[in-house]
C-alpha positions as a printed Julia matrix, in Angstrom:
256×3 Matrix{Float64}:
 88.74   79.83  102.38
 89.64   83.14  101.38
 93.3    82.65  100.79
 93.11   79.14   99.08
 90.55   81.07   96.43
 92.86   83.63   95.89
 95.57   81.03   94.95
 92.94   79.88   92.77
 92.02   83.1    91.04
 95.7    83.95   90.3
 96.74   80.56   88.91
 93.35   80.56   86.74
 94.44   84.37   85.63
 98.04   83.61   84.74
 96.43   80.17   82.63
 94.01   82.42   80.78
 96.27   85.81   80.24
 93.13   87.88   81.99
 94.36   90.41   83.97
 92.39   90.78   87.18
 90.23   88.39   88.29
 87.63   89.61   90.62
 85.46   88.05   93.43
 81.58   88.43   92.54
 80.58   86.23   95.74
 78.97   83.46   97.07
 76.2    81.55   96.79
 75.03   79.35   99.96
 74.43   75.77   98.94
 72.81   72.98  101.75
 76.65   70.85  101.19
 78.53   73.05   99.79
 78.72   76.86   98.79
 79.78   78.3    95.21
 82.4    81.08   95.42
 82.12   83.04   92.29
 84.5    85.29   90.39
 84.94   86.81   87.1
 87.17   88.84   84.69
 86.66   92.0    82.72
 87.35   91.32   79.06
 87.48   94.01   76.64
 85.09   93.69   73.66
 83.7    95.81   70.71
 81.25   98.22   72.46
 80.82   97.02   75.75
 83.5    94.9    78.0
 82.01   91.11   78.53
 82.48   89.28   81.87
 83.36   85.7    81.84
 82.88   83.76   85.19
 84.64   81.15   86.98
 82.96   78.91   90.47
 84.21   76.28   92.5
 82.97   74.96   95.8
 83.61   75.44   99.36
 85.11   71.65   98.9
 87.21   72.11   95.84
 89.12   75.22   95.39
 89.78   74.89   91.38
 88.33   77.63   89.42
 85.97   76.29   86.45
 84.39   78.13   83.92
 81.07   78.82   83.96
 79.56   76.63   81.52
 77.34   77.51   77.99
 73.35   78.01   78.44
 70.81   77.23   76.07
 67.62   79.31   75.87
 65.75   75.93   76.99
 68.29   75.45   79.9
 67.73   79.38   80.75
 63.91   78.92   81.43
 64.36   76.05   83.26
 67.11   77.49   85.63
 64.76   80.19   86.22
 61.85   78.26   86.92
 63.54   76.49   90.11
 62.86   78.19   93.23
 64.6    75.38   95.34
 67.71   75.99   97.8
 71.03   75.56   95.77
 72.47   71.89   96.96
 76.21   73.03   96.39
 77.21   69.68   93.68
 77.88   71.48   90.31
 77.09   67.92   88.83
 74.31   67.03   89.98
 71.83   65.92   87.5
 68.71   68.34   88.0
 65.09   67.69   86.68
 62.76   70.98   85.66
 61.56   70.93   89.01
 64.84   71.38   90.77
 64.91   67.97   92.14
 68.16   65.48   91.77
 67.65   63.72   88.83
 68.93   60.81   87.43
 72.33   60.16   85.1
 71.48   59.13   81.18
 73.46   56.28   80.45
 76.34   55.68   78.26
 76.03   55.39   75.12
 76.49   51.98   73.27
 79.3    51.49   70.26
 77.7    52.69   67.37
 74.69   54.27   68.89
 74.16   58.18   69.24
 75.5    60.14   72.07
 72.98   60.83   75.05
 71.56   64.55   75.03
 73.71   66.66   77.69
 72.64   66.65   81.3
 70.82   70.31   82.78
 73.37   70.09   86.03
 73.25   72.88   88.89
 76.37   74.12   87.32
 73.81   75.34   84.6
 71.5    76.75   86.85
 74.12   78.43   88.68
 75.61   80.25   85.76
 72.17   81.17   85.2
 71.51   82.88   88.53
 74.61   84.8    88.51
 73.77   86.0    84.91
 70.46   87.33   85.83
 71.76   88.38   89.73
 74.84   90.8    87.71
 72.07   91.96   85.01
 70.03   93.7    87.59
 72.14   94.34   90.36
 75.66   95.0    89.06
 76.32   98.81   89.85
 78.52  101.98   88.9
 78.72  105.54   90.05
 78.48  107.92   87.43
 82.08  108.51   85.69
 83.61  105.1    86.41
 83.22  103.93   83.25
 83.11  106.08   79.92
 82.55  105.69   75.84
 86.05  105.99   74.56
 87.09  107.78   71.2
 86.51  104.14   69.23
 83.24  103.75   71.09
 84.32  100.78   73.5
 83.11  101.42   77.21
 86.22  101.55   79.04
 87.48  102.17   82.4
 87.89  105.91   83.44
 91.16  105.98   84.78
 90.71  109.85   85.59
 87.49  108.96   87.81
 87.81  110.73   91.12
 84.73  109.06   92.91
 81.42  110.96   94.16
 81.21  114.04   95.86
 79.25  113.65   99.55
 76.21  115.24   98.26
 76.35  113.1    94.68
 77.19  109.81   96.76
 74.21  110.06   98.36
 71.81  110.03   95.43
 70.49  107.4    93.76
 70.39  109.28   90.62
 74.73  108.79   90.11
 74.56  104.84   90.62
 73.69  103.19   86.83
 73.32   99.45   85.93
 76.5    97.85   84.57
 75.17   96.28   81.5
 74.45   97.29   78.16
 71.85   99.9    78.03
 68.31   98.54   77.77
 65.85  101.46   77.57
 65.39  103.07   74.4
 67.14  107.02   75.5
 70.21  105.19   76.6
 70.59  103.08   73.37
 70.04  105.62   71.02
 72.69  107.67   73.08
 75.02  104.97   73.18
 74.73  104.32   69.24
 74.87  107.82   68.37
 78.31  108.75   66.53
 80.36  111.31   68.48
 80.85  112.16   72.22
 78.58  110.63   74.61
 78.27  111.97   78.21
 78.76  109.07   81.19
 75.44  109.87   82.47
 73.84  108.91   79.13
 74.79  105.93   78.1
 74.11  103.07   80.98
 70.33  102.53   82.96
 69.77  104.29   86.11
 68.59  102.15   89.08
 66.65  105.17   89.8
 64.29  103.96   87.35
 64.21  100.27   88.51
 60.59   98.72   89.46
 59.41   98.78   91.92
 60.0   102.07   93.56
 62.32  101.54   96.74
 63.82   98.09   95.5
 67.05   99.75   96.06
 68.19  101.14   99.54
 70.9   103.86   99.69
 72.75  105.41  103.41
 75.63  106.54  104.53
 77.87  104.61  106.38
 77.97  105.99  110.16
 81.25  107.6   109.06
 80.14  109.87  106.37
 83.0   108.09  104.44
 81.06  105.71  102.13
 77.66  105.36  100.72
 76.29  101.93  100.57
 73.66  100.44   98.06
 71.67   97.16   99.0
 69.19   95.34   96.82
 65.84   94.39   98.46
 64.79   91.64   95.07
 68.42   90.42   95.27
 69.0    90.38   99.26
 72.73   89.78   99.97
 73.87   92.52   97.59
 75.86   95.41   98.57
 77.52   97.79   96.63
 79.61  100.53   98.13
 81.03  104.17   97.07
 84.09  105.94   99.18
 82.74  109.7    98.83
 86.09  112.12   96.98
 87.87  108.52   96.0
 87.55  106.33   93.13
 87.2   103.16   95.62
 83.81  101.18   94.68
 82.85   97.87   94.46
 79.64   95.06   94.83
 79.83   91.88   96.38
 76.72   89.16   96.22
 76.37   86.94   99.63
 72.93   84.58   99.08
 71.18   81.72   98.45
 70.59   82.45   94.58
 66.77   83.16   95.37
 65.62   86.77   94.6
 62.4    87.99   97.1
 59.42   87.5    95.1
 57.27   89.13   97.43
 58.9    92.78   97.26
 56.5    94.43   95.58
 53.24   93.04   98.59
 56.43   94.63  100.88
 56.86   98.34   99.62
């Protein structure tokens, strides 16, 4: 599994000139499971990810397809296991639905199918939104204000790698301070730009130790379970990784 998707991600990289394509994860379907991954592409202001899936029984990369706000809400209204066939017809209640049929000469094309691919690319949207991580530094606002890739970032000290306060959401900023610092002309500080998961809600969705080591600090998400991120302490090694069934834990905040 692993090596055939890395045949995949480098064919799909060379075909698309991206650079490095990374592995986001994988989500467990009841037939088959998605294996996600997705490249960094450099974009006015902040960097955009596109995202590429295939299945557990077909190893070619696809793009993630195009959402409509009407296909949005519906993705996020199913709560039912993924079934693993990125075709399958889906009605708003999650269930298999039923193919429209073909059009007739001369009559007007059938309106597109919502498919599990749809609510897939969904989930992962909303799944990177609040639980894609950096430590503080990784990333900073360069001279033509494009967020950009610190290539002098020397990772966390031992005491920094174990606070919460030096992990921030990789995203554009959403809270009002962070906005208004990222907007602002001149230089802007790596600690002022992006939303701390210190601030997340509920208190003590996030769980932060060290690894038995002391080499590595370790972030899990308790709405997103299956979500680790991890930070080698004096080395710019980090990285996240998403192993689930798509479902975030609804009942967090009756657990904390």
């Amino acid at each position: 599994e692993r090596a055939a998707l890395k045949v995949s991600m480098l064919q799909r990289s060379r075909q698309e000139n991206l650079g490095k394509l990374c592995f986001w994860g994988k989500i467990m379907g009841e037939t088959n499971d998605y294996l996600v991954a997705y490249a960094l592409v450099p974009a006015f202001g902040f960097p955009q990810k596109k995202y590429f899936y295939c299945t557990t029984a077909d190893f070619t990369l696809c793009q993630m397809p195009a959402l409509t706000s009407e296909w949005e809400s519906m993705a996020a209204a199913i709560s039912m296991p993924f079934r693993g066939e990125p075709s399958l017809p889906l009605t708003p209640t999650g269930e298999p639905g039923e193919e429209e049929p073909a059009a007739e000469e001369g009559e007007e094309a059938p309106k597109e199918t919502f498919r599990e691919m749809h609510r897939l690319a969904q989930v992962v949207k909303q799944i990177d939104h609040d639980v894609a991580v950096l430590p503080r530094g990784a990333f900073v606002v360069d001279a033509s204000h494009a967020v950009v890739k610190n290539k002098s970032f020397e990772g966390l000290s031992y005491e920094a790698a174990g606070s919460m306060a030096n992990f921030y959401h990789f995203r554009e900023p959403e809270s009002a301070r962070c906005k208004a610092c990222f907007e602002k002309p001149g230089i802007v500080r790596p600690s002022d730009f992006l939303d701390p998961i210190a601030e997340d809600s509920p208190a003590g969705v996030w769980s932060l130790v060290y690894d038995p080591s002391n080499t590595m600090s370790t972030l899990r998400s308790f709405y997103w379970p299956g979500y680790f991120f991890y930070s080698m302490v004096d080395s710019p090694e980090y990285g996240g990784v998403y192993f689930g069934n798509g479902l975030p834990n609804l009942d967090l905040p009756f657990m904390l």
